[in-house]
Coordinates of N, CA and C in Angstrom, one line a residue:
M982 N 0.8 -1.4 0.3 CA 0.0 -0.1 -0.2 C 1.0 1.0 0.1
E983 N 0.3 2.2 -0.7 CA 1.3 3.6 -0.9 C 0.9 4.4 0.4
N984 N 2.4 5.1 0.7 CA 2.2 5.5 2.0 C 1.0 6.8 2.1
E985 N 0.4 7.5 0.7 CA -0.7 8.3 0.6 C -2.1 7.3 1.3
Q986 N -1.8 6.2 0.6 CA -3.2 5.5 1.5 C -3.1 5.1 2.5
L987 N -1.8 4.7 3.2 CA -1.5 4.5 4.4 C -2.2 5.7 5.4
I988 N -1.9 6.5 5.0 CA -2.3 8.0 5.9 C -3.8 8.2 5.7
Q989 N -4.2 8.0 4.7 CA -5.6 8.6 4.5 C -6.6 7.5 5.3
G990 N -5.7 6.3 5.5 CA -6.6 4.8 5.8 C -6.6 5.4 7.2
Y991 N -5.4 5.7 7.8 CA -5.1 5.5 9.0 C -6.4 7.0 9.7
F992 N -6.6 8.3 8.7 CA -7.5 9.1 9.4 C -8.6 8.8 9.3
N993 N -9.0 8.0 8.4 CA -10.2 7.4 8.2 C -10.8 6.4 9.0
K994 N -9.9 5.7 9.8 CA -9.8 4.4 10.9 C -10.3 3.4 9.9
S995 N -9.7 2.9 8.8 CA -10.2 1.8 8.0 C -8.7 0.6 7.2
L996 N -7.7 1.2 8.2 CA -6.6 0.3 8.5 C -6.7 -1.2 8.9
S997 N -6.5 -1.8 8.5 CA -6.3 -3.3 9.4 C -5.2 -3.2 11.0
H998 N -4.9 -4.0 11.6 CA -4.2 -3.9 12.9 C -2.5 -3.7 12.6
A999 N -2.5 -4.8 11.0 CA -1.2 -4.8 10.4 C -0.5 -3.4 9.9
E1000 N -1.8 -2.8 9.1 CA -1.7 -1.9 8.2 C -1.1 -0.5 9.3
N1001 N -2.0 -0.6 10.4 CA -2.1 0.5 11.4 C -0.7 0.5 12.0
A1002 N 0.1 -0.8 12.4 CA 1.4 -1.3 13.2 C 2.4 -0.5 11.9
E1003 N 2.1 -0.5 10.7 CA 3.1 -0.2 9.7 C 3.3 1.4 9.6
V1004 N 2.0 2.1 9.9 CA 2.3 3.3 9.9 C 3.1 4.1 11.1
L1005 N 2.6 3.3 12.2 CA 3.5 3.7 13.5 C 5.0 3.6 13.1
R1006 N 5.3 2.5 12.8 CA 6.6 1.7 12.2 C 7.2 3.3 11.5
L1007 N 6.4 3.6 10.2 CA 6.9 4.4 9.7 C 7.4 5.6 10.2
L1008 N 6.4 6.0 11.1 CA 6.5 7.5 11.9 C 7.5 7.4 12.9
A1009 N 8.1 6.2 13.3 CA 9.1 6.3 13.9 C 10.4 6.4 13.2
N1010 N 10.2 5.7 12.4 CA 11.9 5.9 11.5 C 11.7 6.3 9.7
D1011 N 10.9 6.8 9.6 CA 10.7 7.5 8.1 C 10.6 9.2 8.2
T1012 N 11.6 9.8 8.1 CA 11.1 11.2 8.5 C 10.5 11.6 7.2
A1013 N 10.6 11.2 5.7 CA 10.0 12.0 4.8 C 8.3 11.5 4.9
F1014 N 8.1 10.2 5.9 CA 6.6 9.8 5.8 C 6.2 10.2 7.1
K1015 N 6.9 10.7 8.1 CA 6.3 11.8 9.1 C 6.2 13.0 8.7
T1016 N 6.9 13.6 7.8 CA 6.2 14.9 7.3 C 5.0 15.1 6.4
Q1017 N 5.2 14.0 5.5 CA 3.8 14.0 4.7 C 2.8 13.9 5.8
F1018 N 2.8 12.9 6.8 CA 1.4 12.6 8.0 C 1.4 13.6 8.5
N1019 N 1.9 14.8 8.6 CA 2.0 15.6 9.7 C 1.3 16.8 8.8
D1020 N 1.6 16.8 7.0 CA 1.0 17.6 6.3 C -0.2 17.3 6.0
Y1021 N -0.7 16.1 6.0 CA -2.1 15.5 5.9 C -3.1 16.2 6.7
K1022 N -2.7 15.8 8.4 CA -2.9 16.3 9.5 C -3.3 17.4 9.5
N1023 N -2.3 18.4 9.3 CA -2.6 19.7 9.3 C -4.1 20.2 8.0
V1024 N -3.7 19.6 7.0 CA -5.0 20.1 6.1 C -6.5 19.2 6.8
Q1025 N -6.1 18.4 7.2 CA -7.7 18.0 7.8 C -8.4 18.8 9.0
A1026 N -7.0 19.4 9.6 CA -7.6 20.4 10.5 C -7.7 21.8 10.1
A1027 N -7.0 22.0 8.9 CA -8.1 23.2 8.5 C -9.3 23.0 7.9
F1028 N -9.6 21.6 7.1 CA -10.5 21.7 6.8 C -11.8 21.6 7.7
K1029 N -11.6 21.0 8.8 CA -12.1 21.3 9.9 C -12.8 22.2 10.9
L1030 N -11.8 23.1 10.4 CA -12.0 24.5 11.0 C -12.6 25.2 10.0
N1031 N -12.4 25.2 8.5 CA -13.4 25.7 7.7 C -14.7 24.9 7.7
E1032 N -15.1 23.9 8.2 CA -16.5 23.7 8.2 C -17.1 24.3 9.4
K1033 N -16.3 24.4 10.4 CA -16.8 25.1 11.8 C -17.3 26.7 11.4
E1034 N -16.3 27.1 10.4 CA -16.7 28.4 10.2 C -17.4 29.2 9.2
Q1035 N -18.1 27.8 8.6 CA -19.0 28.1 7.4 C -20.3 27.9 8.6
L1036 N -20.8 26.8 9.0 CA -21.5 26.4 9.9 C -22.4 27.7 10.7
K1037 N -20.9 28.3 11.3 CA -21.3 29.4 12.6 C -21.9 30.7 11.4
A1038 N -21.7 30.8 10.0 CA -21.4 31.7 9.6 C -23.1 31.9 8.9
Q1039 N -23.5 30.1 8.7 CA -24.7 29.8 8.4 C -25.8 30.1 9.4
L1040 N -25.6 29.9 10.7 CA -26.6 30.0 11.8 C -26.6 31.5 12.6
N1041 N -25.6 32.0 12.1 CA -25.4 33.9 12.3 C -26.7 34.6 11.4
N1042 N -26.4 33.8 10.1 CA -27.1 34.4 8.9 C -28.7 34.4 9.2
L1043 N -29.0 32.6 9.7 CA -30.3 32.1 10.1 C -31.2 33.6 10.7
D1044 N -30.2 33.5 12.1 CA -30.4 34.3 12.8 C -30.6 35.6 12.8
Q1045 N -30.3 36.6 11.7 CA -30.4 37.8 11.5 C -31.6 37.9 10.7
K1046 N -31.9 36.6 9.7 CA -33.1 36.7 9.0 C -34.3 36.9 9.7
S1047 N -34.0 36.1 11.0 CA -35.7 35.9 11.7 C -35.7 37.2 12.7
A1048 N -37.4 37.5 12.1 CA -37.4 39.0 12.8 C -37.9 39.0 14.4
R1049 N -38.9 38.0 14.1 CA -39.7 37.9 15.3 C -38.7 36.8 16.4
P1050 N -39.4 36.9 18.0 CA -38.9 36.1 19.3 C -39.1 35.1 18.7
Y1051 N -38.7 33.6 19.6 CA -39.0 32.6 19.4 C -40.4 32.3 20.4
T1052 N -41.9 32.0 19.9 CA -42.6 31.5 21.0 C -42.2 30.5 21.7
K1053 N -42.9 29.8 22.5 CA -42.7 28.8 23.2 C -43.2 27.4 22.4
S1054 N -43.8 27.3 21.4 CA -44.2 26.6 20.4 C -43.0 26.3 19.4
V1055 N -42.3 27.2 19.2 CA -41.3 26.9 18.3 C -39.7 26.6 19.1
F1056 N -39.9 27.2 20.3 CA -38.9 26.8 21.4 C -38.8 25.5 21.3
R1057 N -40.0 24.7 21.6 CA -40.2 23.7 22.5 C -39.7 22.7 21.3
K1058 N -40.2 22.9 19.6 CA -39.6 22.5 18.2 C -38.2 22.0 18.2
V1059 N -37.7 23.5 18.4 CA -36.1 23.3 18.7 C -35.6 22.2 19.6
A1060 N -36.4 22.2 20.5 CA -36.0 21.7 21.8 C -36.0 20.1 21.2
V1061 N -37.2 20.0 21.0 CA -37.1 17.9 20.8 C -36.4 18.0 19.3
F1062 N -35.7 18.9 18.9 CA -35.2 18.5 17.2 C -33.9 18.0 18.0
A1063 N -33.3 19.1 18.9 CA -31.5 18.9 19.5 C -31.9 17.5 20.1
V1064 N -32.9 17.3 20.7 CA -32.9 16.0 21.7 C -32.6 14.6 20.8
A1065 N -33.4 14.9 20.1 CA -33.7 13.7 18.5 C -32.6 13.7 18.0
S1066 N -31.8 14.7 17.7 CA -30.3 14.6 17.1 C -29.2 14.1 17.9
C1067 N -29.7 14.4 19.5 CA -28.8 13.6 20.0 C -28.5 12.3 20.0
L1068 N -29.7 12.0 20.1 CA -30.0 10.4 20.4 C -29.3 9.9 19.2
I1069 N -29.8 10.6 18.2 CA -29.3 10.0 16.7 C -27.9 9.6 16.7
V1070 N -27.1 10.7 17.2 CA -25.7 10.4 17.1 C -25.5 9.4 18.1
S1071 N -26.1 9.4 19.2 CA -25.5 8.3 20.2 C -25.7 6.9 19.6
L1072 N -26.8 6.8 19.4 CA -27.1 5.7 19.0 C -25.9 5.2 17.6
F1073 N -26.1 6.2 17.0 CA -24.8 5.5 16.0 C -23.5 5.4 16.5
Y1074 N -22.9 6.2 17.1 CA -21.8 6.1 18.0 C -21.7 4.4 18.8
V1075 N -22.6 4.7 19.2 CA -22.8 2.9 20.0 C -22.7 1.6 19.0
N1076 N -23.2 2.0 17.8 CA -23.4 1.1 16.8 C -22.2 1.0 16.1
S1077 N -21.3 1.9 15.9 CA -20.0 1.7 15.3 C -19.3 1.1 15.9
R1078 N -19.1 1.4 17.8 CA -18.5 0.6 18.3 C -18.6 -0.5 18.5
N1079 N -19.8 -1.4 17.8 CA -20.2 -2.8 17.8 C -19.9 -3.6 16.8
T1080 N -19.6 -2.5 15.4 CA -19.3 -3.6 14.2 C -18.1 -4.6 14.5
P1081 N -18.3 -5.7 13.4 CA -17.3 -6.3 13.4 C -15.9 -5.9 13.6
S1082 N -15.7 -5.3 12.6 CA -14.2 -4.8 12.8 C -14.0 -3.7 13.9
A1083 N -14.4 -3.2 14.4 CA -14.4 -2.2 15.5 C -13.9 -3.1 16.7
L1084 N -15.0 -4.1 16.8 CA -14.8 -5.3 18.1 C -13.6 -5.9 17.7
Y1085 N -13.4 -6.4 16.4 CA -12.1 -7.0 16.6 C -10.8 -6.1 17.0
D1086 N -10.5 -4.8 16.2 CA -9.8 -3.7 16.6 C -9.9 -3.5 18.4
H1087 N -10.9 -3.6 18.9 CA -10.6 -3.3 20.1 C -9.9 -4.2 21.1
Y1088 N -10.0 -5.3 20.6 CA -9.8 -6.9 21.6 C -8.9 -7.3 21.1
Y1089 N -8.5 -7.2 19.9 CA -7.3 -7.7 19.5 C -6.0 -7.1 20.0
D1090 N -5.1 -8.0 20.5 CA -3.7 -7.4 20.9 C -2.7 -8.9 20.5
S1091 N -1.5 -8.2 19.7 CA -0.7 -9.6 19.5 C -0.2 -10.2 20.7
Y1092 N -0.2 -11.5 20.5 CA 0.3 -12.5 21.7 C 1.9 -12.3 21.9
P1093 N 2.2 -11.9 23.3 CA 3.6 -12.4 23.6 C 4.5 -13.0 23.1
N1094 N 5.6 -13.2 23.3 CA 6.7 -14.4 23.1 C 6.7 -15.0 24.6
V1095 N 6.1 -15.8 25.1 CA 6.2 -16.4 26.2 C 6.6 -17.8 26.3
Y1096 N 6.7 -18.2 25.3 CA 7.2 -19.6 25.1 C 8.8 -19.5 25.1
Q1097 N 9.7 -18.8 24.4 CA 10.5 -19.1 24.6 C 11.4 -17.7 24.1
P1098 N 11.5 -16.6 25.3 CA 11.7 -15.2 25.3 C 13.5 -15.5 24.7
I1099 N 13.7 -14.2 23.8 CA 14.8 -14.0 23.5 C 15.5 -13.3 24.8
V1100 N 16.7 -14.1 25.3 CA 17.4 -13.0 26.2 C 19.2 -12.7 25.6
R1101 N 19.5 -11.6 25.5 CA 20.6 -11.5 25.0 C 21.8 -11.9 26.0
G1102 N 22.7 -12.5 25.3 CA 24.0 -13.3 25.4 C 23.5 -14.7 26.3
N1103 N 22.4 -15.0 25.8 CA 21.8 -16.6 26.5 C 22.2 -17.2 25.0
D1104 N 23.0 -18.9 24.9 CA 22.9 -19.7 23.7 C 21.4 -19.6 22.4
T1105 N 22.6 -19.4 21.4 CA 21.2 -20.0 20.5 C 20.5 -21.0 20.3
T1106 N 19.6 -21.2 19.9 CA 18.9 -22.7 19.9 C 18.3 -22.2 18.5
E1107 N 17.7 -23.6 17.7 CA 16.8 -23.4 16.1 C 15.8 -22.7 16.4
N1108 N 15.4 -22.2 17.1 CA 14.4 -21.8 17.5 C 14.3 -20.0 17.5
T1109 N 15.3 -19.5 17.8 CA 16.3 -18.2 18.3 C 15.4 -17.3 17.1
K1110 N 15.9 -17.7 16.1 CA 15.8 -16.6 14.8 C 14.0 -16.3 14.4
A1111 N 13.6 -17.3 14.8 CA 11.8 -17.3 14.3 C 11.3 -16.4 15.6
F1112 N 11.9 -16.6 16.9 CA 11.0 -16.1 17.7 C 11.7 -15.2 18.3
A1113 N 13.0 -14.3 17.4 CA 13.5 -13.2 17.6 C 12.5 -12.1 16.5
A1114 N 12.7 -12.8 15.4 CA 11.5 -12.2 14.5 C 10.1 -11.7 14.9
Y1115 N 9.6 -12.6 15.8 CA 8.4 -12.5 16.4 C 8.5 -11.5 17.2
E1116 N 9.3 -11.3 18.2 CA 9.4 -10.1 19.2 C 9.3 -8.6 18.3
N1117 N 10.5 -8.9 17.5 CA 10.6 -7.8 17.0 C 9.9 -7.3 15.7
K1118 N 8.4 -8.0 15.5 CA 7.5 -7.5 14.9 C 7.6 -7.7 13.5
A1119 N 8.6 -8.2 13.6 CA 8.9 -9.0 11.8 C 8.5 -10.0 11.3
Y1120 N 6.8 -10.0 11.1 CA 5.9 -11.2 11.4 C 6.1 -11.9 9.7
L1121 N 6.6 -11.1 8.8 CA 6.6 -12.3 7.6 C 7.9 -13.1 7.9
K1122 N 9.6 -12.5 8.5 CA 10.5 -12.9 8.5 C 9.9 -14.2 9.7
A1123 N 9.2 -13.5 10.9 CA 8.6 -15.1 11.8 C 8.1 -16.2 10.6
Q1124 N 6.9 -15.4 9.8 CA 6.3 -16.5 9.4 C 7.4 -18.0 8.8
E1125 N 8.1 -17.1 8.0 CA 9.1 -17.7 7.3 C 10.1 -19.0 8.5
E1126 N 10.4 -18.2 9.2 CA 11.5 -19.4 10.3 C 10.3 -20.0 10.5
F1127 N 9.1 -20.0 11.3 CA 8.3 -20.8 11.7 C 8.4 -22.0 11.0
E1128 N 7.6 -21.7 9.4 CA 7.8 -22.5 8.4 C 8.7 -23.5 8.4
N1129 N 10.0 -23.3 8.6 CA 11.2 -23.9 8.1 C 11.2 -25.1 9.6
L1130 N 10.8 -24.7 11.0 CA 11.2 -25.3 11.9 C 9.9 -26.1 12.0
L1131 N 9.0 -26.3 11.5 CA 8.0 -26.9 11.5 C 8.1 -28.0 10.3
E1132 N 9.2 -27.9 9.7 CA 9.1 -29.0 8.8 C 10.0 -30.0 9.2
T1133 N 10.7 -29.8 10.5 CA 11.1 -30.9 11.2 C 10.7 -31.1 12.7
T1134 N 9.6 -30.4 13.0 CA 9.3 -30.6 14.6 C 7.8 -30.8 14.2
T1135 N 7.2 -31.2 15.0 CA 5.4 -31.1 15.4 C 5.2 -30.7 16.6
D1136 N 6.1 -29.7 17.1 CA 5.7 -28.6 18.2 C 4.7 -27.7 17.9
H1137 N 3.3 -28.5 18.7 CA 2.3 -27.4 18.3 C 2.1 -26.0 19.2
N1138 N 3.4 -26.0 20.2 CA 3.4 -24.8 20.4 C 3.7 -23.6 19.5
I1139 N 4.9 -24.1 18.8 CA 5.4 -23.5 17.5 C 4.6 -23.4 16.7
T1140 N 3.9 -24.4 16.2 CA 2.4 -24.3 15.4 C 1.6 -22.6 15.9
F1141 N 1.4 -22.7 17.2 CA 0.6 -21.5 17.2 C 1.1 -20.1 17.7
Y1142 N 2.6 -20.0 17.2 CA 2.8 -19.1 17.0 C 3.4 -18.6 15.3
Y1143 N 3.2 -19.8 14.8 CA 2.8 -19.8 13.5 C 1.5 -19.2 13.2
A1144 N 0.4 -19.7 13.6 CA -0.6 -19.0 13.6 C -0.9 -17.4 14.1
M1145 N 0.0 -17.1 15.0 CA -0.1 -15.5 15.6 C 0.9 -14.8 14.1
S1146 N 1.8 -15.1 13.6 CA 2.5 -14.4 12.9 C 1.7 -14.1 11.5
L1147 N 0.4 -15.0 11.5 CA -0.2 -14.9 10.4 C -1.1 -13.7 10.2
I1148 N -1.4 -14.1 11.9 CA -2.9 -13.2 11.7 C -2.0 -11.9 12.5
N1149 N -0.9 -11.5 12.4 CA -0.2 -9.9 12.9 C -0.1 -9.3 10.9
Q1150 N -0.1 -10.3 10.0 CA -0.3 -9.8 8.8 C -1.8 -9.8 8.1
D1151 N -2.1 -9.9 8.8 CA -4.0 -9.8 8.5 C -4.3 -11.1 7.7
K1152 N -3.5 -12.1 7.9 CA -3.8 -13.3 7.1 C -4.8 -14.0 7.7
I1153 N -6.0 -13.9 8.1 CA -6.6 -14.2 9.1 C -7.5 -15.7 8.7
I1154 N -7.4 -15.8 7.7 CA -8.1 -17.2 6.8 C -7.1 -18.1 7.2
E1155 N -6.0 -18.1 6.9 CA -5.0 -19.4 6.8 C -4.7 -19.4 8.5
A1156 N -4.7 -18.5 8.9 CA -4.8 -18.6 10.7 C -5.4 -19.5 11.4
K1157 N -6.8 -19.0 10.7 CA -8.1 -20.1 11.4 C -8.0 -21.3 11.3
S1158 N -7.3 -21.5 9.6 CA -7.2 -23.1 9.6 C -6.8 -24.0 10.8
I1159 N -5.4 -23.0 10.9 CA -4.4 -23.6 11.9 C -5.3 -23.7 13.4
L1160 N -5.6 -22.4 13.9 CA -6.0 -22.7 14.9 C -7.2 -23.4 15.2
D1161 N -8.3 -24.0 14.5 CA -8.7 -25.2 14.2 C -8.4 -26.1 14.3
S1162 N -7.2 -26.5 13.8 CA -6.6 -28.0 14.2 C -5.9 -28.1 15.1
L1163 N -5.4 -26.9 16.1 CA -4.7 -26.9 17.8 C -5.7 -27.2 18.1
K1164 N -7.2 -27.2 18.2 CA -8.3 -27.4 19.1 C -8.2 -28.6 20.0
T1165 N -7.7 -30.0 18.9 CA -7.5 -31.4 19.0 C -6.0 -31.6 19.6
K1166 N -5.4 -30.6 19.5 CA -4.2 -31.1 20.1 C -3.4 -31.0 21.5
Q1167 N -2.5 -31.3 21.8 CA -1.9 -31.3 23.2 C -0.9 -29.8 23.1
H1168 N -1.1 -28.6 23.9 CA -0.1 -27.6 23.8 C -0.3 -27.1 24.9
D1169 N 0.2 -26.0 25.0 CA 0.2 -25.0 26.5 C -0.7 -23.5 26.0
F1170 N -1.0 -23.7 24.9 CA -2.1 -22.5 24.3 C -3.5 -22.6 23.9
L1171 N -4.4 -23.7 24.6 CA -5.6 -24.1 24.3 C -6.7 -22.8 24.4
A1172 N -6.4 -21.8 25.6 CA -7.0 -21.0 25.5 C -7.1 -19.9 24.8
E1173 N -5.9 -19.6 24.2 CA -5.3 -18.6 23.4 C -6.0 -19.0 21.9
V1174 N -5.7 -20.6 21.8 CA -6.6 -20.8 20.3 C -7.8 -20.3 20.3
Y1175 N -8.7 -20.5 21.4 CA -10.3 -20.4 21.0 C -10.4 -18.7 21.3
W1176 N -9.8 -17.8 22.0 CA -9.7 -16.5 22.2 C -9.7 -16.0 20.8
Y1177 N -8.1 -16.4 19.8 CA -8.2 -15.8 18.5 C -8.9 -16.2 17.3
S1178 N -9.4 -17.7 17.7 CA -10.5 -18.0 16.8 C -11.5 -17.2 17.0
A1179 N -12.0 -17.1 17.9 CA -13.3 -16.0 17.8 C -13.0 -14.8 17.7
L1180 N -12.0 -14.4 18.0 CA -12.1 -12.5 17.5 C -11.8 -13.2 15.7
I1181 N -11.3 -14.0 15.4 CA -11.5 -14.1 13.1 C -13.0 -14.4 13.2
N1182 N -13.7 -15.0 13.6 CA -14.9 -15.2 13.7 C -15.7 -13.9 13.6
I1183 N -15.6 -13.2 14.6 CA -15.8 -12.0 14.6 C -16.0 -10.9 13.5
K1184 N -14.2 -10.7 13.4 CA -13.8 -10.2 11.9 C -14.9 -10.4 11.0
T1185 N -14.9 -12.1 10.3 CA -15.5 -12.3 9.3 C -16.9 -12.6 9.5
E1186 N -17.4 -11.8 10.8 CA -19.0 -11.6 10.7 C -19.7 -13.2 10.6
N1187 N -18.8 -13.9 11.5 CA -19.3 -15.4 11.8 C -19.9 -15.5 13.4
T1188 N -20.8 -14.8 13.5 CA -21.2 -14.3 14.8 C -21.3 -15.8 15.8
K1189 N -22.1 -16.6 15.0 CA -22.6 -18.2 15.9 C -21.1 -18.8 16.1
E1190 N -20.3 -18.9 15.3 CA -18.8 -19.6 15.5 C -18.2 -19.2 16.5
A1191 N -18.3 -18.1 16.5 CA -17.4 -16.7 17.9 C -18.1 -16.9 19.0
I1192 N -19.6 -17.2 19.4 CA -20.2 -17.3 20.3 C -19.5 -18.6 20.7
Q1193 N -19.5 -19.7 20.3 CA -19.4 -20.9 20.0 C -18.1 -21.1 21.1
N1194 N -17.1 -20.6 20.5 CA -15.5 -20.5 20.7 C -15.4 -19.5 22.1
L1195 N -16.0 -18.6 22.1 CA -16.4 -18.1 23.4 C -17.1 -18.8 24.7
G1196 N -18.0 -19.8 23.9 CA -18.3 -20.4 25.0 C -17.4 -21.9 25.6
E1197 N -16.4 -22.4 24.5 CA -15.7 -23.3 24.9 C -14.8 -22.8 25.7
L1198 N -14.2 -21.5 25.3 CA -13.1 -21.2 26.2 C -13.5 -21.0 27.7
K1199 N -14.9 -20.4 27.8 CA -15.5 -20.0 29.0 C -15.4 -21.4 29.6
K1200 N -15.9 -22.7 28.9 CA -15.7 -23.7 30.0 C -14.3 -24.5 30.5
L1201 N -13.2 -23.7 29.8 CA -12.1 -24.5 30.2 C -11.4 -23.6 32.1
N1202 N -12.2 -22.8 32.2 CA -12.3 -22.4 33.4 C -11.3 -21.6 33.9
T1203 N -10.4 -20.5 32.9 CA -9.0 -20.0 33.1 C -9.2 -18.6 33.4
Q1204 N -8.5 -18.4 34.1 CA -8.6 -16.6 34.2 C -8.1 -15.8 33.1
F1205 N -8.1 -16.6 31.8 CA -7.2 -15.9 30.5 C -8.6 -15.2 29.8
K1206 N -8.3 -13.8 30.1 CA -9.3 -13.0 29.0 C -11.0 -13.0 29.5
S1207 N -10.6 -13.4 31.2 CA -12.4 -13.8 31.6 C -13.5 -12.6 31.4
T1208 N -12.5 -11.4 32.0 CA -13.7 -10.1 31.8 C -14.2 -9.9 30.3
E1209 N -13.0 -10.1 29.2 CA -13.4 -9.8 27.7 C -14.5 -11.2 27.2
I1210 N -14.4 -11.9 27.9 CA -15.2 -12.8 27.5 C -16.9 -12.3 27.4
S1211 N -16.8 -12.5 28.8 CA -18.3 -11.9 29.5 C -18.7 -10.5 29.0
E1212 N -17.7 -9.6 28.4 CA -18.0 -8.5 27.5 C -18.5 -8.6 25.9
L1213 N -17.4 -9.5 25.7 CA -18.2 -10.0 24.0 C -19.3 -10.6 23.9
L1214 N -19.3 -11.9 25.1 CA -20.7 -12.6 25.1 C -21.9 -11.6 24.9
Q1215 N -22.0 -11.0 25.8 CA -23.1 -9.9 26.2 C -23.3 -8.8 24.8
K1216 N -22.2 -8.8 24.1 CA -22.5 -7.7 22.8 C -23.3 -8.5 22.1
L1217 N -22.5 -10.0 21.7 CA -23.0 -10.6 20.5 C -24.1 -11.8 20.1
N1218 N -24.4 -11.9 21.8 CA -26.0 -12.1 21.9 C -27.1 -11.3 21.8

């Protein structure tokens, strides 16, 4: 995606999790991108200010054209209109927060490397490259390294992190297939598998399966995301 599209998508809140992460990375490391980003931000602010001034001018013009004072009836109509407008805006805001994309963005966070944390100075193993790339958010590199590892091992914990590297690139359909296969395997991340499966279901608007995954996660009776599980079930039902 071109820089201009990334910037516009960022301000329109239409980017994926991975694309948002790319914007933040570029802001931290690319001076030219940061300048372009700030220029766009300033233009947006100018547009908003101009719209505000135009609205103010229109209201002043209406006020000057009105020769008679408000009667109680007119005031009542204006008050009712104002209340109705506020309700409409409030309902739109609440509904927009509960869209599949908004729910996914709100509850998704990248799972940390707790399986094999990288510690400087320690002896390296064949897993080090993959997990180092994962910790550094180089998810494509991590994907490739995990794929290499999985050619010679059946460690399902590594398979879980392979799925996570895919999700962090927004390759959610591939990740879902891997997570589904892990539900019947022995590993350390069963609760996490159900959680991220549910989030993928939400993003792909498969509410029924999302509820099923959250229900299975709840049955595990762990403390993992217990509050978030209850919140999501309430919003989805």
